[in-house]
């Protein structure tokens, strides 16, 4: 198919929007991609080949879906906006390896959809230009559910991508970094200008690649407690971890006990959360694990 016939071009996109009288819903994060080169970059970095299965979140009018259909074995896309269903049926009519599921991704039973639509043992990838208003909930859902996917390559807000891929000791490093890097190796592939979207978003975007870890990089005794300690350590970024933990354990542990546990853990309580590596957070959480419910 000639490049100018692809959905992801300004002319074709305008044509489709006009044909259906489609109006963008800002509340659904609808910013459609109109640049095939960007889509090719996404697909290349996701490592999609003709045997791959792809789960897409939010196909819109099918700009990315079309390229995925061309490069992958099969694609299943979750779309919340009912108005897009007849449009997708039309724009993707010549691709017989695409299924659109009309569902809110946050409500979806993704494991069941995978079992239904993909081959057993097929290499699976999530690829999406995510709706920016729910980037983090979507990624956390996909990671916590421990889906059998090898990689997740998504277009998201640059600032959020930087937080997810951050190194300790930087401004972007925080509890979101740890949450994402506990499950994945995170890497920013490239930044993307506003001009490749219709309508243009207010922020610069980045393509983020998350490669699933086969197991977490650290051993923690209690995952929920570990993430609780991480969040508490960043609750007030300017405070020391000792003071942040004092707030967290307010009715359970006195300051002296907190200091003692910090000494046992070998972690200087005057440090700030942003200086701790994921391994140090694991040591910290495991050290507090046995005293967490005492008063
Ligand atoms: N993939 C298309 C593209 O790149 O041109 C559209 C991307 S647009 C940024 C986000 C898409 O996600 C929209 O089609 C929107 O309707 C859809 N969407 C928003 N919230 C959703 C949700 N909770 N579940 C599934 N799709 C959602």
PDB file of C-alpha atoms and ligand atoms in Angstrom:
ATOM      1  CA  UNK A   1       0.000   0.000   0.000  1.00  0.00           C
ATOM      2  CA  UNK A   2       1.368   3.458  -0.856  1.00  0.00           C
ATOM      3  CA  UNK A   3       2.491   5.443   2.189  1.00  0.00           C
ATOM      4  CA  UNK A   4       0.015   8.260   1.503  1.00  0.00           C
ATOM      5  CA  UNK A   5      -2.806   5.771   1.859  1.00  0.00           C
ATOM      6  CA  UNK A   6      -1.879   4.925   5.430  1.00  0.00           C
ATOM      7  CA  UNK A   7      -4.259   6.129   8.137  1.00  0.00           C
ATOM      8  CA  UNK A   8      -1.386   7.857   9.940  1.00  0.00           C
ATOM      9  CA  UNK A   9      -1.159  10.787   7.529  1.00  0.00           C
ATOM     10  CA  UNK A  10      -2.745  14.230   7.960  1.00  0.00           C
ATOM     11  CA  UNK A  11      -4.810  13.945   4.761  1.00  0.00           C
ATOM     12  CA  UNK A  12      -6.187  10.462   5.353  1.00  0.00           C
ATOM     13  CA  UNK A  13      -6.901  11.228   9.021  1.00  0.00           C
ATOM     14  CA  UNK A  14      -8.793  14.410   8.077  1.00  0.00           C
ATOM     15  CA  UNK A  15     -10.727  12.456   5.445  1.00  0.00           C
ATOM     16  CA  UNK A  16     -11.792   9.828   7.990  1.00  0.00           C
ATOM     17  CA  UNK A  17     -12.738  12.404  10.628  1.00  0.00           C
ATOM     18  CA  UNK A  18     -14.855  14.322   8.091  1.00  0.00           C
ATOM     19  CA  UNK A  19     -16.516  11.223   6.687  1.00  0.00           C
ATOM     20  CA  UNK A  20     -17.776  10.257  10.140  1.00  0.00           C
ATOM     21  CA  UNK A  21     -18.189  13.745  11.605  1.00  0.00           C
ATOM     22  CA  UNK A  22     -15.904  12.575  14.406  1.00  0.00           C
ATOM     23  CA  UNK A  23     -15.068  15.091  17.131  1.00  0.00           C
ATOM     24  CA  UNK A  24     -12.216  14.481  19.582  1.00  0.00           C
ATOM     25  CA  UNK A  25     -12.995  13.863  23.227  1.00  0.00           C
ATOM     26  CA  UNK A  26     -10.307  15.472  25.313  1.00  0.00           C
ATOM     27  CA  UNK A  27     -11.602  13.574  28.350  1.00  0.00           C
ATOM     28  CA  UNK A  28     -10.586  10.309  26.632  1.00  0.00           C
ATOM     29  CA  UNK A  29      -7.096  11.529  25.786  1.00  0.00           C
ATOM     30  CA  UNK A  30      -7.738  11.415  22.051  1.00  0.00           C
ATOM     31  CA  UNK A  31      -4.623  12.606  20.222  1.00  0.00           C
ATOM     32  CA  UNK A  32      -4.200  10.583  17.059  1.00  0.00           C
ATOM     33  CA  UNK A  33      -0.851   9.901  15.401  1.00  0.00           C
ATOM     34  CA  UNK A  34      -0.386  11.279  11.891  1.00  0.00           C
ATOM     35  CA  UNK A  35       3.222  10.278  11.192  1.00  0.00           C
ATOM     36  CA  UNK A  36       4.110   6.823   9.852  1.00  0.00           C
ATOM     37  CA  UNK A  37       7.821   7.250  10.681  1.00  0.00           C
ATOM     38  CA  UNK A  38       7.034   7.518  14.374  1.00  0.00           C
ATOM     39  CA  UNK A  39       4.886   4.397  14.168  1.00  0.00           C
ATOM     40  CA  UNK A  40       7.697   2.507  12.475  1.00  0.00           C
ATOM     41  CA  UNK A  41      10.031   3.521  15.288  1.00  0.00           C
ATOM     42  CA  UNK A  42       7.561   2.262  17.867  1.00  0.00           C
ATOM     43  CA  UNK A  43       7.180  -1.062  16.076  1.00  0.00           C
ATOM     44  CA  UNK A  44      10.923  -1.516  15.564  1.00  0.00           C
ATOM     45  CA  UNK A  45      11.714  -0.857  19.216  1.00  0.00           C
ATOM     46  CA  UNK A  46       8.952  -3.208  20.309  1.00  0.00           C
ATOM     47  CA  UNK A  47      10.696  -5.971  18.329  1.00  0.00           C
ATOM     48  CA  UNK A  48       7.499  -6.869  16.485  1.00  0.00           C
ATOM     49  CA  UNK A  49       7.884  -9.546  13.830  1.00  0.00           C
ATOM     50  CA  UNK A  50       5.468 -11.589  11.769  1.00  0.00           C
ATOM     51  CA  UNK A  51       5.039 -14.158  14.536  1.00  0.00           C
ATOM     52  CA  UNK A  52       4.217 -11.650  17.294  1.00  0.00           C
ATOM     53  CA  UNK A  53       0.911 -11.118  19.017  1.00  0.00           C
ATOM     54  CA  UNK A  54       0.138  -7.523  19.980  1.00  0.00           C
ATOM     55  CA  UNK A  55      -2.242  -6.025  22.504  1.00  0.00           C
ATOM     56  CA  UNK A  56      -3.045  -2.398  21.776  1.00  0.00           C
ATOM     57  CA  UNK A  57      -4.762   0.023  24.120  1.00  0.00           C
ATOM     58  CA  UNK A  58      -6.889   2.690  22.428  1.00  0.00           C
ATOM     59  CA  UNK A  59      -6.719   2.191  18.640  1.00  0.00           C
ATOM     60  CA  UNK A  60      -8.494   5.494  17.872  1.00  0.00           C
ATOM     61  CA  UNK A  61      -9.154   5.450  14.127  1.00  0.00           C
ATOM     62  CA  UNK A  62      -6.517   2.754  13.644  1.00  0.00           C
ATOM     63  CA  UNK A  63      -3.294   4.635  12.814  1.00  0.00           C
ATOM     64  CA  UNK A  64      -1.026   2.400  14.928  1.00  0.00           C
ATOM     65  CA  UNK A  65      -3.278  -0.640  14.625  1.00  0.00           C
ATOM     66  CA  UNK A  66      -2.842  -0.637  10.847  1.00  0.00           C
ATOM     67  CA  UNK A  67       0.967  -0.701  11.111  1.00  0.00           C
ATOM     68  CA  UNK A  68       0.777  -3.407  13.754  1.00  0.00           C
ATOM     69  CA  UNK A  69      -1.517  -5.466  11.541  1.00  0.00           C
ATOM     70  CA  UNK A  70       1.034  -5.209   8.736  1.00  0.00           C
ATOM     71  CA  UNK A  71       4.036  -6.207  10.878  1.00  0.00           C
ATOM     72  CA  UNK A  72       2.614  -8.635  13.456  1.00  0.00           C
ATOM     73  CA  UNK A  73       0.794 -11.951  13.318  1.00  0.00           C
ATOM     74  CA  UNK A  74      -2.323 -10.649  15.069  1.00  0.00           C
ATOM     75  CA  UNK A  75      -3.521  -7.654  17.035  1.00  0.00           C
ATOM     76  CA  UNK A  76      -6.194  -7.248  19.692  1.00  0.00           C
ATOM     77  CA  UNK A  77      -7.081  -3.665  20.573  1.00  0.00           C
ATOM     78  CA  UNK A  78      -9.158  -2.354  23.505  1.00  0.00           C
ATOM     79  CA  UNK A  79     -11.167   0.774  22.713  1.00  0.00           C
ATOM     80  CA  UNK A  80     -13.516   2.492  25.171  1.00  0.00           C
ATOM     81  CA  UNK A  81     -15.184   4.942  22.759  1.00  0.00           C
ATOM     82  CA  UNK A  82     -18.132   3.312  21.030  1.00  0.00           C
ATOM     83  CA  UNK A  83     -18.156   5.981  18.285  1.00  0.00           C
ATOM     84  CA  UNK A  84     -14.846   4.592  17.018  1.00  0.00           C
ATOM     85  CA  UNK A  85     -16.084   1.036  16.450  1.00  0.00           C
ATOM     86  CA  UNK A  86     -17.798   1.566  13.065  1.00  0.00           C
ATOM     87  CA  UNK A  87     -14.893   3.756  11.974  1.00  0.00           C
ATOM     88  CA  UNK A  88     -12.353   1.037  12.833  1.00  0.00           C
ATOM     89  CA  UNK A  89     -14.437  -1.542  11.029  1.00  0.00           C
ATOM     90  CA  UNK A  90     -14.136   0.604   7.926  1.00  0.00           C
ATOM     91  CA  UNK A  91     -10.501   1.773   8.197  1.00  0.00           C
ATOM     92  CA  UNK A  92      -9.167  -1.685   9.087  1.00  0.00           C
ATOM     93  CA  UNK A  93     -11.476  -3.670   6.810  1.00  0.00           C
ATOM     94  CA  UNK A  94      -8.643  -5.101   4.748  1.00  0.00           C
ATOM     95  CA  UNK A  95      -6.696  -6.414   7.747  1.00  0.00           C
ATOM     96  CA  UNK A  96      -8.073  -9.746   8.862  1.00  0.00           C
ATOM     97  CA  UNK A  97      -5.742 -10.193  11.808  1.00  0.00           C
ATOM     98  CA  UNK A  98      -7.227  -7.434  13.977  1.00  0.00           C
ATOM     99  CA  UNK A  99      -9.845  -7.770  16.718  1.00  0.00           C
ATOM    100  CA  UNK A 100     -11.286  -4.726  18.443  1.00  0.00           C
ATOM    101  CA  UNK A 101     -12.647  -5.252  21.950  1.00  0.00           C
ATOM    102  CA  UNK A 102     -15.030  -2.541  23.084  1.00  0.00           C
ATOM    103  CA  UNK A 103     -13.952  -2.212  26.692  1.00  0.00           C
ATOM    104  CA  UNK A 104     -12.333   0.074  29.219  1.00  0.00           C
ATOM    105  CA  UNK A 105      -8.837  -1.404  29.588  1.00  0.00           C
ATOM    106  CA  UNK A 106      -8.949  -0.730  33.326  1.00  0.00           C
ATOM    107  CA  UNK A 107     -12.015  -2.971  33.644  1.00  0.00           C
ATOM    108  CA  UNK A 108     -10.908  -5.643  31.190  1.00  0.00           C
ATOM    109  CA  UNK A 109      -9.955  -9.204  32.023  1.00  0.00           C
ATOM    110  CA  UNK A 110      -6.848  -9.034  29.854  1.00  0.00           C
ATOM    111  CA  UNK A 111      -5.704 -12.570  30.715  1.00  0.00           C
ATOM    112  CA  UNK A 112      -9.005 -13.989  29.450  1.00  0.00           C
ATOM    113  CA  UNK A 113      -8.751 -11.929  26.254  1.00  0.00           C
ATOM    114  CA  UNK A 114      -5.193 -13.188  25.720  1.00  0.00           C
ATOM    115  CA  UNK A 115      -6.302 -16.804  26.180  1.00  0.00           C
ATOM    116  CA  UNK A 116      -9.084 -16.269  23.649  1.00  0.00           C
ATOM    117  CA  UNK A 117      -7.275 -14.328  20.942  1.00  0.00           C
ATOM    118  CA  UNK A 118      -3.661 -15.477  20.894  1.00  0.00           C
ATOM    119  CA  UNK A 119      -1.861 -18.755  20.304  1.00  0.00           C
ATOM    120  CA  UNK A 120      -0.562 -20.616  23.348  1.00  0.00           C
ATOM    121  CA  UNK A 121       3.097 -19.603  23.857  1.00  0.00           C
ATOM    122  CA  UNK A 122       2.916 -16.824  21.260  1.00  0.00           C
ATOM    123  CA  UNK A 123       5.350 -13.971  22.038  1.00  0.00           C
ATOM    124  CA  UNK A 124       3.133 -11.082  23.160  1.00  0.00           C
ATOM    125  CA  UNK A 125       3.800  -7.358  23.277  1.00  0.00           C
ATOM    126  CA  UNK A 126       1.773  -4.386  24.416  1.00  0.00           C
ATOM    127  CA  UNK A 127       2.082  -1.449  22.036  1.00  0.00           C
ATOM    128  CA  UNK A 128       0.091   1.754  22.452  1.00  0.00           C
ATOM    129  CA  UNK A 129      -0.178   5.483  22.135  1.00  0.00           C
ATOM    130  CA  UNK A 130      -1.755   5.730  25.571  1.00  0.00           C
ATOM    131  CA  UNK A 131      -4.505   8.116  26.653  1.00  0.00           C
ATOM    132  CA  UNK A 132      -2.403  10.416  28.866  1.00  0.00           C
ATOM    133  CA  UNK A 133      -5.013  10.885  31.586  1.00  0.00           C
ATOM    134  CA  UNK A 134      -4.615   7.275  32.729  1.00  0.00           C
ATOM    135  CA  UNK A 135      -1.067   6.320  31.677  1.00  0.00           C
ATOM    136  CA  UNK A 136       0.048   5.187  35.128  1.00  0.00           C
ATOM    137  CA  UNK A 137      -3.090   3.209  36.107  1.00  0.00           C
ATOM    138  CA  UNK A 138      -2.973   1.368  32.767  1.00  0.00           C
ATOM    139  CA  UNK A 139       0.709   0.450  33.053  1.00  0.00           C
ATOM    140  CA  UNK A 140       0.400  -0.553  36.710  1.00  0.00           C
ATOM    141  CA  UNK A 141      -2.612  -2.737  35.922  1.00  0.00           C
ATOM    142  CA  UNK A 142      -0.762  -4.483  33.081  1.00  0.00           C
ATOM    143  CA  UNK A 143       2.314  -5.043  35.255  1.00  0.00           C
ATOM    144  CA  UNK A 144       0.570  -6.140  38.453  1.00  0.00           C
ATOM    145  CA  UNK A 145      -1.540  -8.673  36.605  1.00  0.00           C
ATOM    146  CA  UNK A 146       1.653 -10.374  35.528  1.00  0.00           C
ATOM    147  CA  UNK A 147       0.505 -10.866  31.945  1.00  0.00           C
ATOM    148  CA  UNK A 148       2.567 -13.122  29.700  1.00  0.00           C
ATOM    149  CA  UNK A 149       3.994 -10.196  27.699  1.00  0.00           C
ATOM    150  CA  UNK A 150       7.669  -9.679  26.853  1.00  0.00           C
ATOM    151  CA  UNK A 151       7.646  -5.949  26.320  1.00  0.00           C
ATOM    152  CA  UNK A 152       5.464  -2.884  26.620  1.00  0.00           C
ATOM    153  CA  UNK A 153       6.249  -0.020  24.256  1.00  0.00           C
ATOM    154  CA  UNK A 154       4.126   3.059  24.767  1.00  0.00           C
ATOM    155  CA  UNK A 155       3.872   6.688  23.793  1.00  0.00           C
ATOM    156  CA  UNK A 156       3.359   8.705  26.957  1.00  0.00           C
ATOM    157  CA  UNK A 157       4.032  12.168  28.364  1.00  0.00           C
ATOM    158  CA  UNK A 158       7.778  12.860  28.391  1.00  0.00           C
ATOM    159  CA  UNK A 159       7.719  13.935  32.026  1.00  0.00           C
ATOM    160  CA  UNK A 160       6.044  10.675  33.104  1.00  0.00           C
ATOM    161  CA  UNK A 161       8.426   8.605  30.951  1.00  0.00           C
ATOM    162  CA  UNK A 162      11.341  10.340  32.680  1.00  0.00           C
ATOM    163  CA  UNK A 163       9.940   9.446  36.081  1.00  0.00           C
ATOM    164  CA  UNK A 164       9.488   5.804  35.060  1.00  0.00           C
ATOM    165  CA  UNK A 165      13.009   5.443  33.634  1.00  0.00           C
ATOM    166  CA  UNK A 166      14.791   7.612  36.236  1.00  0.00           C
ATOM    167  CA  UNK A 167      18.083   6.867  38.024  1.00  0.00           C
ATOM    168  CA  UNK A 168      18.511   7.327  41.797  1.00  0.00           C
ATOM    169  CA  UNK A 169      19.607  10.790  42.852  1.00  0.00           C
ATOM    170  CA  UNK A 170      17.695  12.607  40.124  1.00  0.00           C
ATOM    171  CA  UNK A 171      14.674  14.871  40.395  1.00  0.00           C
ATOM    172  CA  UNK A 172      12.486  12.458  38.438  1.00  0.00           C
ATOM    173  CA  UNK A 173      13.303   9.477  40.692  1.00  0.00           C
ATOM    174  CA  UNK A 174      10.421   8.558  42.988  1.00  0.00           C
ATOM    175  CA  UNK A 175       7.930   5.911  44.011  1.00  0.00           C
ATOM    176  CA  UNK A 176       6.660   5.594  40.421  1.00  0.00           C
ATOM    177  CA  UNK A 177      10.221   4.777  39.287  1.00  0.00           C
ATOM    178  CA  UNK A 178      10.469   1.970  41.827  1.00  0.00           C
ATOM    179  CA  UNK A 179       6.997   0.637  41.012  1.00  0.00           C
ATOM    180  CA  UNK A 180       7.835   0.411  37.301  1.00  0.00           C
ATOM    181  CA  UNK A 181      11.421  -0.806  37.676  1.00  0.00           C
ATOM    182  CA  UNK A 182      10.416  -3.516  40.134  1.00  0.00           C
ATOM    183  CA  UNK A 183       8.623  -5.222  37.241  1.00  0.00           C
ATOM    184  CA  UNK A 184      10.594  -4.017  34.232  1.00  0.00           C
ATOM    185  CA  UNK A 185      13.753  -2.571  32.784  1.00  0.00           C
ATOM    186  CA  UNK A 186      12.647   0.904  31.640  1.00  0.00           C
ATOM    187  CA  UNK A 187      14.222   2.884  28.832  1.00  0.00           C
ATOM    188  CA  UNK A 188      13.248   6.023  26.924  1.00  0.00           C
ATOM    189  CA  UNK A 189      13.588   5.266  23.229  1.00  0.00           C
ATOM    190  CA  UNK A 190      13.026   8.751  21.846  1.00  0.00           C
ATOM    191  CA  UNK A 191      11.218  12.031  22.412  1.00  0.00           C
ATOM    192  CA  UNK A 192       8.405  12.934  20.081  1.00  0.00           C
ATOM    193  CA  UNK A 193       7.278  16.453  19.109  1.00  0.00           C
ATOM    194  CA  UNK A 194       3.668  17.597  19.456  1.00  0.00           C
ATOM    195  CA  UNK A 195       3.424  18.029  15.683  1.00  0.00           C
ATOM    196  CA  UNK A 196       2.955  14.287  15.007  1.00  0.00           C
ATOM    197  CA  UNK A 197      -0.448  14.300  16.725  1.00  0.00           C
ATOM    198  CA  UNK A 198      -3.884  15.504  15.749  1.00  0.00           C
ATOM    199  CA  UNK A 199      -4.954  17.463  17.741  1.00  0.00           C
ATOM    200  CA  UNK A 200      -1.604  18.432  19.225  1.00  0.00           C
ATOM    201  CA  UNK A 201      -1.286  17.708  22.955  1.00  0.00           C
ATOM    202  CA  UNK A 202      -0.040  20.370  25.384  1.00  0.00           C
ATOM    203  CA  UNK A 203       3.060  18.396  26.303  1.00  0.00           C
ATOM    204  CA  UNK A 204       6.029  16.733  24.640  1.00  0.00           C
ATOM    205  CA  UNK A 205       5.816  12.943  24.457  1.00  0.00           C
ATOM    206  CA  UNK A 206       8.294  10.096  24.639  1.00  0.00           C
ATOM    207  CA  UNK A 207       8.325   6.509  23.516  1.00  0.00           C
ATOM    208  CA  UNK A 208       9.026   4.354  26.554  1.00  0.00           C
ATOM    209  CA  UNK A 209      10.120   0.743  26.344  1.00  0.00           C
ATOM    210  CA  UNK A 210       9.495  -1.532  29.322  1.00  0.00           C
ATOM    211  CA  UNK A 211      11.107  -4.970  29.153  1.00  0.00           C
ATOM    212  CA  UNK A 212       9.493  -7.374  31.614  1.00  0.00           C
ATOM    213  CA  UNK A 213      11.835  -8.897  34.167  1.00  0.00           C
ATOM    214  CA  UNK A 214      11.546 -12.641  34.631  1.00  0.00           C
ATOM    215  CA  UNK A 215      11.679 -11.939  38.345  1.00  0.00           C
ATOM    216  CA  UNK A 216      11.926  -8.819  40.503  1.00  0.00           C
ATOM    217  CA  UNK A 217      15.458  -7.375  40.854  1.00  0.00           C
ATOM    218  CA  UNK A 218      15.219  -7.610  44.655  1.00  0.00           C
ATOM    219  CA  UNK A 219      13.742 -10.054  47.141  1.00  0.00           C
ATOM    220  CA  UNK A 220      11.121  -8.518  49.393  1.00  0.00           C
ATOM    221  CA  UNK A 221       9.268 -10.281  52.188  1.00  0.00           C
ATOM    222  CA  UNK A 222       5.988  -8.436  51.598  1.00  0.00           C
ATOM    223  CA  UNK A 223       5.419  -6.559  48.329  1.00  0.00           C
ATOM    224  CA  UNK A 224       2.610  -4.316  49.588  1.00  0.00           C
ATOM    225  CA  UNK A 225       4.651  -3.319  52.615  1.00  0.00           C
ATOM    226  CA  UNK A 226       7.722  -2.698  50.409  1.00  0.00           C
ATOM    227  CA  UNK A 227       5.736  -0.336  48.158  1.00  0.00           C
ATOM    228  CA  UNK A 228       4.242   1.297  51.284  1.00  0.00           C
ATOM    229  CA  UNK A 229       7.748   2.011  52.630  1.00  0.00           C
ATOM    230  CA  UNK A 230       8.821   3.370  49.230  1.00  0.00           C
ATOM    231  CA  UNK A 231       5.826   5.720  49.004  1.00  0.00           C
ATOM    232  CA  UNK A 232       6.342   6.840  52.607  1.00  0.00           C
ATOM    233  CA  UNK A 233      10.012   7.597  51.950  1.00  0.00           C
ATOM    234  CA  UNK A 234       9.040   9.981  49.153  1.00  0.00           C
ATOM    235  CA  UNK A 235       5.980  11.445  50.918  1.00  0.00           C
ATOM    236  CA  UNK A 236       7.865  14.669  51.577  1.00  0.00           C
ATOM    237  CA  UNK A 237      10.858  14.695  49.277  1.00  0.00           C
ATOM    238  CA  UNK A 238      12.813  17.217  51.323  1.00  0.00           C
ATOM    239  CA  UNK A 239      12.458  15.231  54.540  1.00  0.00           C
ATOM    240  CA  UNK A 240      14.915  12.553  55.638  1.00  0.00           C
ATOM    241  CA  UNK A 241      13.768   8.952  55.406  1.00  0.00           C
ATOM    242  CA  UNK A 242      13.771   8.778  59.209  1.00  0.00           C
ATOM    243  CA  UNK A 243      11.270  11.621  59.448  1.00  0.00           C
ATOM    244  CA  UNK A 244       9.131  10.299  56.611  1.00  0.00           C
ATOM    245  CA  UNK A 245       9.077   6.858  58.243  1.00  0.00           C
ATOM    246  CA  UNK A 246       8.152   8.425  61.589  1.00  0.00           C
ATOM    247  CA  UNK A 247       4.997   9.771  59.935  1.00  0.00           C
ATOM    248  CA  UNK A 248       4.317   6.429  58.248  1.00  0.00           C
ATOM    249  CA  UNK A 249       4.639   4.429  61.513  1.00  0.00           C
ATOM    250  CA  UNK A 250       3.060   7.168  63.639  1.00  0.00           C
ATOM    251  CA  UNK A 251       0.834   5.010  65.840  1.00  0.00           C
ATOM    252  CA  UNK A 252       2.937   1.860  65.665  1.00  0.00           C
ATOM    253  CA  UNK A 253       6.603   2.650  66.221  1.00  0.00           C
ATOM    254  CA  UNK A 254       8.360   5.353  68.198  1.00  0.00           C
ATOM    255  CA  UNK A 255      11.248   7.334  66.746  1.00  0.00           C
ATOM    256  CA  UNK A 256      13.846   5.436  68.735  1.00  0.00           C
ATOM    257  CA  UNK A 257      12.749   2.079  67.375  1.00  0.00           C
ATOM    258  CA  UNK A 258      12.769   3.515  63.865  1.00  0.00           C
ATOM    259  CA  UNK A 259      16.328   4.760  64.347  1.00  0.00           C
ATOM    260  CA  UNK A 260      17.395   1.367  65.723  1.00  0.00           C
ATOM    261  CA  UNK A 261      15.952  -0.516  62.769  1.00  0.00           C
ATOM    262  CA  UNK A 262      17.651   1.911  60.380  1.00  0.00           C
ATOM    263  CA  UNK A 263      20.985   1.224  62.064  1.00  0.00           C
ATOM    264  CA  UNK A 264      20.413  -2.540  61.851  1.00  0.00           C
ATOM    265  CA  UNK A 265      19.563  -2.162  58.168  1.00  0.00           C
ATOM    266  CA  UNK A 266      22.785  -0.185  57.653  1.00  0.00           C
ATOM    267  CA  UNK A 267      20.900   2.729  56.141  1.00  0.00           C
ATOM    268  CA  UNK A 268      21.656   6.262  57.249  1.00  0.00           C
ATOM    269  CA  UNK A 269      18.330   7.745  58.354  1.00  0.00           C
ATOM    270  CA  UNK A 270      19.397  11.255  57.404  1.00  0.00           C
ATOM    271  CA  UNK A 271      19.417  10.328  53.720  1.00  0.00           C
ATOM    272  CA  UNK A 272      16.537  11.337  51.475  1.00  0.00           C
ATOM    273  CA  UNK A 273      14.392   8.815  49.644  1.00  0.00           C
ATOM    274  CA  UNK A 274      15.689   9.891  46.260  1.00  0.00           C
ATOM    275  CA  UNK A 275      19.208   8.661  47.117  1.00  0.00           C
ATOM    276  CA  UNK A 276      18.163   5.061  47.838  1.00  0.00           C
ATOM    277  CA  UNK A 277      18.478   2.390  45.177  1.00  0.00           C
ATOM    278  CA  UNK A 278      15.757  -0.208  44.728  1.00  0.00           C
ATOM    279  CA  UNK A 279      18.071  -2.715  46.496  1.00  0.00           C
ATOM    280  CA  UNK A 280      18.366  -0.385  49.492  1.00  0.00           C
ATOM    281  CA  UNK A 281      14.590   0.060  49.646  1.00  0.00           C
ATOM    282  CA  UNK A 282      14.287  -3.730  49.756  1.00  0.00           C
ATOM    283  CA  UNK A 283      16.774  -3.908  52.663  1.00  0.00           C
ATOM    284  CA  UNK A 284      14.823  -1.146  54.415  1.00  0.00           C
ATOM    285  CA  UNK A 285      11.415  -2.775  53.977  1.00  0.00           C
ATOM    286  CA  UNK A 286      12.706  -6.209  54.982  1.00  0.00           C
ATOM    287  CA  UNK A 287      14.336  -4.734  58.108  1.00  0.00           C
ATOM    288  CA  UNK A 288      11.042  -3.188  59.188  1.00  0.00           C
ATOM    289  CA  UNK A 289       9.013  -6.223  58.230  1.00  0.00           C
ATOM    290  CA  UNK A 290       9.163  -7.967  61.614  1.00  0.00           C
ATOM    291  CA  UNK A 291       8.215  -4.817  63.564  1.00  0.00           C
ATOM    292  CA  UNK A 292       5.581  -3.494  61.189  1.00  0.00           C
ATOM    293  CA  UNK A 293       2.542  -4.393  63.261  1.00  0.00           C
ATOM    294  CA  UNK A 294       3.942  -3.962  66.774  1.00  0.00           C
ATOM    295  CA  UNK A 295       2.927  -0.897  68.732  1.00  0.00           C
TER     296      UNK A 295
HETATM  297  N1  LIG B   1      -3.849   4.637  18.792  1.00  0.00           N
HETATM  298  C1  LIG B   1      -4.439   5.842  18.227  1.00  0.00           C
HETATM  299  C2  LIG B   1      -3.374   6.664  17.562  1.00  0.00           C
HETATM  300  O1  LIG B   1      -2.211   6.508  17.943  1.00  0.00           O
HETATM  301  O2  LIG B   1      -3.696   7.481  16.713  1.00  0.00           O
HETATM  302  C3  LIG B   1      -5.200   6.658  19.284  1.00  0.00           C
HETATM  303  C4  LIG B   1      -4.422   7.013  20.528  1.00  0.00           C
HETATM  304  S1  LIG B   1      -5.251   8.148  21.588  1.00  0.00           S
HETATM  305  C5  LIG B   1      -3.853   8.900  22.390  1.00  0.00           C
HETATM  306  C6  LIG B   1      -5.895   7.171  22.924  1.00  0.00           C
HETATM  307  C7  LIG B   1      -7.030   6.230  22.592  1.00  0.00           C
HETATM  308  O3  LIG B   1      -7.384   5.513  23.786  1.00  0.00           O
HETATM  309  C8  LIG B   1      -8.316   6.879  22.115  1.00  0.00           C
HETATM  310  O4  LIG B   1      -8.797   6.172  21.017  1.00  0.00           O
HETATM  311  C9  LIG B   1      -9.275   6.759  23.302  1.00  0.00           C
HETATM  312  O5  LIG B   1     -10.639   6.716  22.925  1.00  0.00           O
HETATM  313  C10 LIG B   1      -8.800   5.449  23.915  1.00  0.00           C
HETATM  314  N2  LIG B   1      -9.088   5.282  25.350  1.00  0.00           N
HETATM  315  C11 LIG B   1      -9.176   6.242  26.289  1.00  0.00           C
HETATM  316  N3  LIG B   1      -9.416   5.705  27.498  1.00  0.00           N
HETATM  317  C12 LIG B   1      -9.469   4.351  27.313  1.00  0.00           C
HETATM  318  C13 LIG B   1      -9.704   3.244  28.188  1.00  0.00           C
HETATM  319  N4  LIG B   1      -9.915   3.426  29.500  1.00  0.00           N
HETATM  320  N5  LIG B   1      -9.724   1.996  27.662  1.00  0.00           N
HETATM  321  C14 LIG B   1      -9.520   1.798  26.322  1.00  0.00           C
HETATM  322  N6  LIG B   1      -9.292   2.817  25.467  1.00  0.00           N
HETATM  323  C15 LIG B   1      -9.261   4.070  25.941  1.00  0.00           C
END
